[in-house]
Short mmCIF file of C-alpha atoms and ligand atoms in Angstrom, two decimals:
data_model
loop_
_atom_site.label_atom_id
_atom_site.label_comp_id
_atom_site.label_asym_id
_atom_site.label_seq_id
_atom_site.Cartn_x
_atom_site.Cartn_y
_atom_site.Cartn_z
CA UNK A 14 -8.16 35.76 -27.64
CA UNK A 15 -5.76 33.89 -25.52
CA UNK A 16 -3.27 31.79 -27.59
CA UNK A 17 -3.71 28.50 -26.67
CA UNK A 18 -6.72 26.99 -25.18
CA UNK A 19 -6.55 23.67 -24.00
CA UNK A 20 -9.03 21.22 -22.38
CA UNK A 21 -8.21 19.52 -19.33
CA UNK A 22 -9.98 18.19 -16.72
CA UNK A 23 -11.56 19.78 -13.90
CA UNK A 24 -12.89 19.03 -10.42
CA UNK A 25 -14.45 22.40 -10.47
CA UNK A 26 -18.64 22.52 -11.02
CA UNK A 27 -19.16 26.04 -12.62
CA UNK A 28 -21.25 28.21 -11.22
CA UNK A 29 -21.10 31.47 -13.28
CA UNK A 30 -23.67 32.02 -15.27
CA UNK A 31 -23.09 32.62 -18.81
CA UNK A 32 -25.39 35.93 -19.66
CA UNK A 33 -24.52 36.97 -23.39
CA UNK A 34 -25.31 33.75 -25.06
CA UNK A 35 -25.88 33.37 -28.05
CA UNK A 36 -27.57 30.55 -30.12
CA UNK A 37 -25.45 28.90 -32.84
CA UNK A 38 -26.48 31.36 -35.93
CA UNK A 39 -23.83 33.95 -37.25
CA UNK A 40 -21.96 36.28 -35.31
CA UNK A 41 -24.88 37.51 -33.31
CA UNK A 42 -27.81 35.70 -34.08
CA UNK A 43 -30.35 34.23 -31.28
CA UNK A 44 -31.03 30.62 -32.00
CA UNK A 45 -28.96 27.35 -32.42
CA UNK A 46 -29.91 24.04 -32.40
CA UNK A 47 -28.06 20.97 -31.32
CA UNK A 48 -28.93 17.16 -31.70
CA UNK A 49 -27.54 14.03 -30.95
CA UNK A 50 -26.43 14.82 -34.97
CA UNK A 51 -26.34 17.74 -34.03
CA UNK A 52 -25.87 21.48 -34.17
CA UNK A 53 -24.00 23.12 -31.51
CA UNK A 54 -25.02 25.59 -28.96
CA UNK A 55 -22.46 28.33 -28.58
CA UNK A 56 -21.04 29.37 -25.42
CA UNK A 57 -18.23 32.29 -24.65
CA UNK A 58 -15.82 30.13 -25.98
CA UNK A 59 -17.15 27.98 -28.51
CA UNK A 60 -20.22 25.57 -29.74
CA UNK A 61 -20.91 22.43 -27.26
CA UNK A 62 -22.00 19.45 -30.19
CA UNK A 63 -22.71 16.05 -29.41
CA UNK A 64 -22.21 12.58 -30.93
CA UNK A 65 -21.12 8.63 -31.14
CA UNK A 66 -17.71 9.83 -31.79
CA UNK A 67 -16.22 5.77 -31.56
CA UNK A 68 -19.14 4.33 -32.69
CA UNK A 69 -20.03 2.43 -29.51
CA UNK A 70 -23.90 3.41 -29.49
CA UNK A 71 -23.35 6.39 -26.67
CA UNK A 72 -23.59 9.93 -27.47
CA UNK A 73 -21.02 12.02 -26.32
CA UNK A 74 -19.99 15.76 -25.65
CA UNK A 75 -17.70 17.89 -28.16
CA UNK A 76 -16.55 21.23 -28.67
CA UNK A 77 -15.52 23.20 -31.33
CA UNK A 78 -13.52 26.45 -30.65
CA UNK A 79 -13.64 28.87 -33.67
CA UNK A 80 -11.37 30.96 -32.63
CA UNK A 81 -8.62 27.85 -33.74
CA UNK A 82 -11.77 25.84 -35.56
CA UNK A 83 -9.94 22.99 -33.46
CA UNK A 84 -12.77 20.47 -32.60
CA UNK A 85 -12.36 18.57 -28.77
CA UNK A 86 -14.42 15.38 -28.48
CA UNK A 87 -14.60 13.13 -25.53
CA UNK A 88 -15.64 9.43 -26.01
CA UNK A 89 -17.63 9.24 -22.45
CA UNK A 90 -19.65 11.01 -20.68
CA UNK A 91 -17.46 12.60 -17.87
CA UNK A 92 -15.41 15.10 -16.84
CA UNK A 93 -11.69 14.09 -18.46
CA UNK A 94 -10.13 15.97 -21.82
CA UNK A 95 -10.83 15.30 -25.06
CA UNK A 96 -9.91 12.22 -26.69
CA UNK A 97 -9.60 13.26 -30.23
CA UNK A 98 -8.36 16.63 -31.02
CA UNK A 99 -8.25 17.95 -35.05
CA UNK A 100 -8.54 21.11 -36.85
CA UNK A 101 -11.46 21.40 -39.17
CA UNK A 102 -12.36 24.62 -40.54
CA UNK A 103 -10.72 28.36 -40.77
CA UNK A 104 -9.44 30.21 -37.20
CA UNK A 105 -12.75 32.06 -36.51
CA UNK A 106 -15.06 30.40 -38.98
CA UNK A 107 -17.78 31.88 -39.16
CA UNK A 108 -19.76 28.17 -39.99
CA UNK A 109 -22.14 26.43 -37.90
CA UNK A 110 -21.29 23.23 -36.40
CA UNK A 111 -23.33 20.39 -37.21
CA UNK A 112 -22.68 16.51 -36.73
CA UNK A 113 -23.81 13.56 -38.07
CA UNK A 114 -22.98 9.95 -39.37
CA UNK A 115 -23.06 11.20 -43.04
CA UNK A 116 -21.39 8.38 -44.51
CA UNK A 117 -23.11 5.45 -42.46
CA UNK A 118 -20.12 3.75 -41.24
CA UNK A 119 -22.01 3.74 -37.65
CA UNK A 120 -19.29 7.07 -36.32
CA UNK A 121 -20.80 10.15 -36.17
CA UNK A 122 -18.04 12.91 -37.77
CA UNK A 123 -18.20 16.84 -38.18
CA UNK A 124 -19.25 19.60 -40.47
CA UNK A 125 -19.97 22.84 -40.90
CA UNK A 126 -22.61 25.12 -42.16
CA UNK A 127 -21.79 28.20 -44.14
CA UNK A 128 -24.79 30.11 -45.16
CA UNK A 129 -26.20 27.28 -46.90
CA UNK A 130 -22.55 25.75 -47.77
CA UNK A 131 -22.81 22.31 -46.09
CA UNK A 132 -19.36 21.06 -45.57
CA UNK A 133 -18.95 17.62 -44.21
CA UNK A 134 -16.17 15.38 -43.21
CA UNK A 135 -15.87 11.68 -43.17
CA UNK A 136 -13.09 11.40 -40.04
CA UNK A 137 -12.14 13.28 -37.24
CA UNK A 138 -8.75 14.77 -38.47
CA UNK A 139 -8.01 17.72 -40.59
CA UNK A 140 -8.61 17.96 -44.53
CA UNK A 141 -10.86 19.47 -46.88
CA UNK A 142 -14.94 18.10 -46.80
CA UNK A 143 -15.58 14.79 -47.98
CA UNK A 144 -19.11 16.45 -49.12
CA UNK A 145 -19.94 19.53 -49.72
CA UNK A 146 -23.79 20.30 -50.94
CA UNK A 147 -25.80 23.25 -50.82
CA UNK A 148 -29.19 23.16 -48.84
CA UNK A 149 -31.43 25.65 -47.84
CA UNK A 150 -31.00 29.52 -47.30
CA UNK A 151 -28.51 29.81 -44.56
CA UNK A 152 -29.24 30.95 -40.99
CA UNK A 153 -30.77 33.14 -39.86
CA UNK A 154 -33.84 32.22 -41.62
CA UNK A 155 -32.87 28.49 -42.17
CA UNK A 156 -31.42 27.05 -38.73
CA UNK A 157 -29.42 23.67 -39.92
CA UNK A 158 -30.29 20.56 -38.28
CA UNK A 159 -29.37 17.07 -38.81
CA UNK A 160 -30.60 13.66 -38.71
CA UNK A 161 -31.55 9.86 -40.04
CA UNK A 162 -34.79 11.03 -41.17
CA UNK A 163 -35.60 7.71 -43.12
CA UNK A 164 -33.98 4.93 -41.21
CA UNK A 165 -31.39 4.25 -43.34
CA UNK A 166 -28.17 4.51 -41.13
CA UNK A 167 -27.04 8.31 -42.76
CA UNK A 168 -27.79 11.06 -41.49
CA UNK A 169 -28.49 14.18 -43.66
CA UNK A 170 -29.50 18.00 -43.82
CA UNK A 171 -32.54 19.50 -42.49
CA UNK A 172 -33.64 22.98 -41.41
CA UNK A 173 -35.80 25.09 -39.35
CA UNK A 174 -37.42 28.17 -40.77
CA UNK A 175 -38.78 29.68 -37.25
CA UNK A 176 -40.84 32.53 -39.55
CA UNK A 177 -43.41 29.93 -40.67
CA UNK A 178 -42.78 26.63 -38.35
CA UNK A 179 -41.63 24.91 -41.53
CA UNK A 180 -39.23 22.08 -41.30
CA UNK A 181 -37.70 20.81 -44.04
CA UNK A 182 -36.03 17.98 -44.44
CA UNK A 183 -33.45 15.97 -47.36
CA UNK A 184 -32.93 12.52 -47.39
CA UNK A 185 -29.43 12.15 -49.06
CA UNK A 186 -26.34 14.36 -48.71
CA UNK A 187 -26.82 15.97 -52.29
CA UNK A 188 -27.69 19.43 -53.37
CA UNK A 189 -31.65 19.54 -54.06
CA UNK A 190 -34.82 20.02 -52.51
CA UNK A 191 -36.57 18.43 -49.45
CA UNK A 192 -37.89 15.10 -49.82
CA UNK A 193 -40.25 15.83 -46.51
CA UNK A 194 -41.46 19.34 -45.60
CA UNK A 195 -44.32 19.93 -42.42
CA UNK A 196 -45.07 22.27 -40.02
CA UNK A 197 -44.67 21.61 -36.31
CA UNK A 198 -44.08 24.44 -34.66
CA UNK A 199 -45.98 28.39 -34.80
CA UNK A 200 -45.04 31.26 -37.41
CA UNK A 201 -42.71 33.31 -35.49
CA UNK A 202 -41.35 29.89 -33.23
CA UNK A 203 -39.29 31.08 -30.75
CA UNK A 204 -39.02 27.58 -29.89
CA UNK A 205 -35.55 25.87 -29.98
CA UNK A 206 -35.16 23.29 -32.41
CA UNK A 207 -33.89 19.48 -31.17
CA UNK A 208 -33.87 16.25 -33.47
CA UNK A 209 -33.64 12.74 -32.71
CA UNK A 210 -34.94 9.30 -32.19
CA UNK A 211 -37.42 9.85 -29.49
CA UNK A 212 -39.10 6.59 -29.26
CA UNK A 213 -35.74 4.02 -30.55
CA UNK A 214 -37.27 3.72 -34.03
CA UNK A 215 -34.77 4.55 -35.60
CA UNK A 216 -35.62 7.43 -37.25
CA UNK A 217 -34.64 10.70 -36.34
CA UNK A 218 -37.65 13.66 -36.03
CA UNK A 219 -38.31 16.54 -34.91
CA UNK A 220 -38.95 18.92 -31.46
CA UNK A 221 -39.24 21.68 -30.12
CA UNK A 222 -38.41 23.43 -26.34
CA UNK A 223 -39.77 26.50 -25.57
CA UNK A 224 -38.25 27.41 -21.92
CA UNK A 225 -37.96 23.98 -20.37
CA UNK A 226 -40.60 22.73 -22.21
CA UNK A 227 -39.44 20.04 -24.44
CA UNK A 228 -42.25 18.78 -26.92
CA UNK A 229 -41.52 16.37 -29.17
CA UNK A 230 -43.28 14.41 -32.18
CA UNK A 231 -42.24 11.43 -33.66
CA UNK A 232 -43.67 11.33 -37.17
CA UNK A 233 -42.63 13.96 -39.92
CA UNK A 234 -46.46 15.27 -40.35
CA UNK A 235 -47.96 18.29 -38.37
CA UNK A 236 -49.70 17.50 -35.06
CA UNK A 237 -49.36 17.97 -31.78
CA UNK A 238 -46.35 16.54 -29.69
CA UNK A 239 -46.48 12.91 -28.85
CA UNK A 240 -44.11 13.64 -26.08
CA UNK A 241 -44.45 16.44 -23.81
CA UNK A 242 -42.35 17.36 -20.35
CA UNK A 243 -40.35 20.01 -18.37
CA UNK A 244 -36.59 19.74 -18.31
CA UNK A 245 -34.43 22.58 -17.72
CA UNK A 246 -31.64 21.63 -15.24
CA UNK A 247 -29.92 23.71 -12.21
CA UNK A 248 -28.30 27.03 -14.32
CA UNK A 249 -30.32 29.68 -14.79
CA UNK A 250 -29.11 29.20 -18.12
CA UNK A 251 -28.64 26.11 -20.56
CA UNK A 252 -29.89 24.90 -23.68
CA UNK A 253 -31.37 21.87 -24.37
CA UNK A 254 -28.57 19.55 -26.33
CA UNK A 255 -30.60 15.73 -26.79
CA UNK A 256 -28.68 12.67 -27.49
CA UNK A 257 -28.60 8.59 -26.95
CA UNK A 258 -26.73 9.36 -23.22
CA UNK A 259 -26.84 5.20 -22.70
CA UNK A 260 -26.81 3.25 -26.13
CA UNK A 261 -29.73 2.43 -25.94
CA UNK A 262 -30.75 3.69 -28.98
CA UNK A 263 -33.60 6.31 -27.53
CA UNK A 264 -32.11 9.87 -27.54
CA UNK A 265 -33.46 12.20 -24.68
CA UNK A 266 -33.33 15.33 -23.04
CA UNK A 267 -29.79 17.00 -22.17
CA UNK A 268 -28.80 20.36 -21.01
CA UNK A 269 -25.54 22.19 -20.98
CA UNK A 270 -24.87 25.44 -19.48
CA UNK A 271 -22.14 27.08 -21.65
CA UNK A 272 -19.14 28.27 -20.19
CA UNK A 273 -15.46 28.33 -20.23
CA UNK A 274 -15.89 24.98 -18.64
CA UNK A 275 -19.79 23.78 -19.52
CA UNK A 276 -21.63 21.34 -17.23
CA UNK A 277 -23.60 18.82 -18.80
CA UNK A 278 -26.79 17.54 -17.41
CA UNK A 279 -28.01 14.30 -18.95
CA UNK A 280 -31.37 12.33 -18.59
CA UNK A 281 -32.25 8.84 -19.72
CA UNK A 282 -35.71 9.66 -20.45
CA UNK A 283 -38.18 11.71 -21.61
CA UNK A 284 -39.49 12.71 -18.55
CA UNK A 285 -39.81 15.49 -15.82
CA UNK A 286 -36.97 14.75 -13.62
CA UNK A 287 -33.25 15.59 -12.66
CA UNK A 288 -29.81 14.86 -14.45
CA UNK A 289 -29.12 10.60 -14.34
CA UNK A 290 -25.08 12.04 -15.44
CA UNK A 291 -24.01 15.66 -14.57
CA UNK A 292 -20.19 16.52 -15.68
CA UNK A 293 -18.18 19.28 -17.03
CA UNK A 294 -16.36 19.62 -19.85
CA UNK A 295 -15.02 22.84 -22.27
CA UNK A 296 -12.62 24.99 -22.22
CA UNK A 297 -10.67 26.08 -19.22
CA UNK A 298 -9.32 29.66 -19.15
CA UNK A 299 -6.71 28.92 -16.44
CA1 CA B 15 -19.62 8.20 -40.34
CA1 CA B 16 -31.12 8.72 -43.54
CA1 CA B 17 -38.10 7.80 -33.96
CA1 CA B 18 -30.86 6.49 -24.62
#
């Protein structure tokens, strides 16, 4: 591990691709999830998150390095460093990243996962979790996801268990069980798992992406996907990371291929098509 890591901007576009990646889920485990709320996807260095970090409406990119559990979040959606910089967590925690607006103030903030520890904090500097709950069985079986599920300005803990499809899904930020459980997905899903507010309800639900297949349903009830289209971007390699990209209070599709430095590849829609906003921004190893 090099000793310091910062973030700083680069003109650079990379082009390496990232082979060895790994999905948010322990140590070595083969699935993450991100979200606008969301969980990270890891990359060599780190997990790539997303959120309204100012509260302006716009979702925008973060990183969380666990070798320092230093978080880096940038309030637009460009290449530049981070504009808020805090340590939250233990140096190499071995917790998922998740995000959400847990308190409903309208600013998304961090937490972190710990088998099924949920750890959340209220502001972007360093201190001990505002909330800490337990929920569900910890990853692998249970892959953490969050989101407004009901429409009431909080979001709270979900997860994905990929064995049976099952989502499961608690409306307050309290230890119990979930208030909404359905299947969309198949018993062994493979799928990767993406929340958010599809059609600008305002509530959050669920998806899934299976290559560059994004399908997506916007009720919490078993069905087909409502949505359905192909968005992968230029890597070989990225995972799909959705979010609100233009406040206008829709999330859609985003990709980021991980690497030291990860390029972002955002669309403002739904929709086969190619990046509207393509940046990088991670970790330089220079
Ligand atoms: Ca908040
Ligand atoms: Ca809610
Ligand atoms: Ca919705
Ligand atoms: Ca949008």
């Amino acid at each position: 591990m090099r000793p310091t890591r910062s973030i700083r901007r680069t003109a650079s576009v990379v082009t390496a691709v990232v082979t060895t990646l790994a999905l948010g889920a322990p140590a070595t485990a083969t699935g993450a999830s991100p979200r606008t709320t969301g969980v990270g996807v890891q990359s060599t260095t780190g997990y790539e998150v997303t959120g309204d970090w100012n509260g302006d409406g716009i979702d925008t990119p973060g990183i969380f390095d666990r070798s320092t559990a230093t978080w880096y979040l940038r309030n637009s959606n460009s290449t530049g460093i981070a504009n808020i910089t805090f340590v939250y967590g233990n140096a190499n925690d071995t917790g998922y990243p998740v995000v959400g607006d847990w308190d409903g103030n309208g600013t998304d903030t961090v937490g972190l996962v710990r088998g099924d520890n949920w750890q959340l904090r209220n502001s972007h500097t360093t201190g001990t979790a505002d909330i800490a709950i337990r929920y569900g069985n910890g990853m692998p079986a249970h892959r953490p996801v969050t989101g407004d599920w009901n429409g009431d300005g909080i979001d709270t803990p979900g997860v994905f268990q990929a064995s049976s499809g099952t989502w499961y899904l608690r409306n307050s930020n309290t230890t119990g069980n979930a208030n909404i459980s359905f299947d969309y997905g198949n018993a062994g899903e493979s799928g990767f798992p993406v929340v958010g507010d599809w059609d600008g309800n305002g509530t959050d639900t669920v998806g899934l992406v299976r290559g560059d297949k994004w399908q997506l349903r916007n009720s919490h009830t078993t069905g087909t996907a409502h949505v359905s289209f192909a968005y992968a971007s230029s890597p070989p390699v990225t995972w799909p990371l959705p979010g609100d990209w233009n406040g206008d209070g829709s999330d859609t599709a985003g990709a980021v291929a991980p690497a030291d430095v990860s390029v972002w590849y955002l669309r403002n829609s739904n929709t086969t098509g190619v990046a509207h906003v393509t940046f990088s921004y991670g970790f330089d190893p220079s």
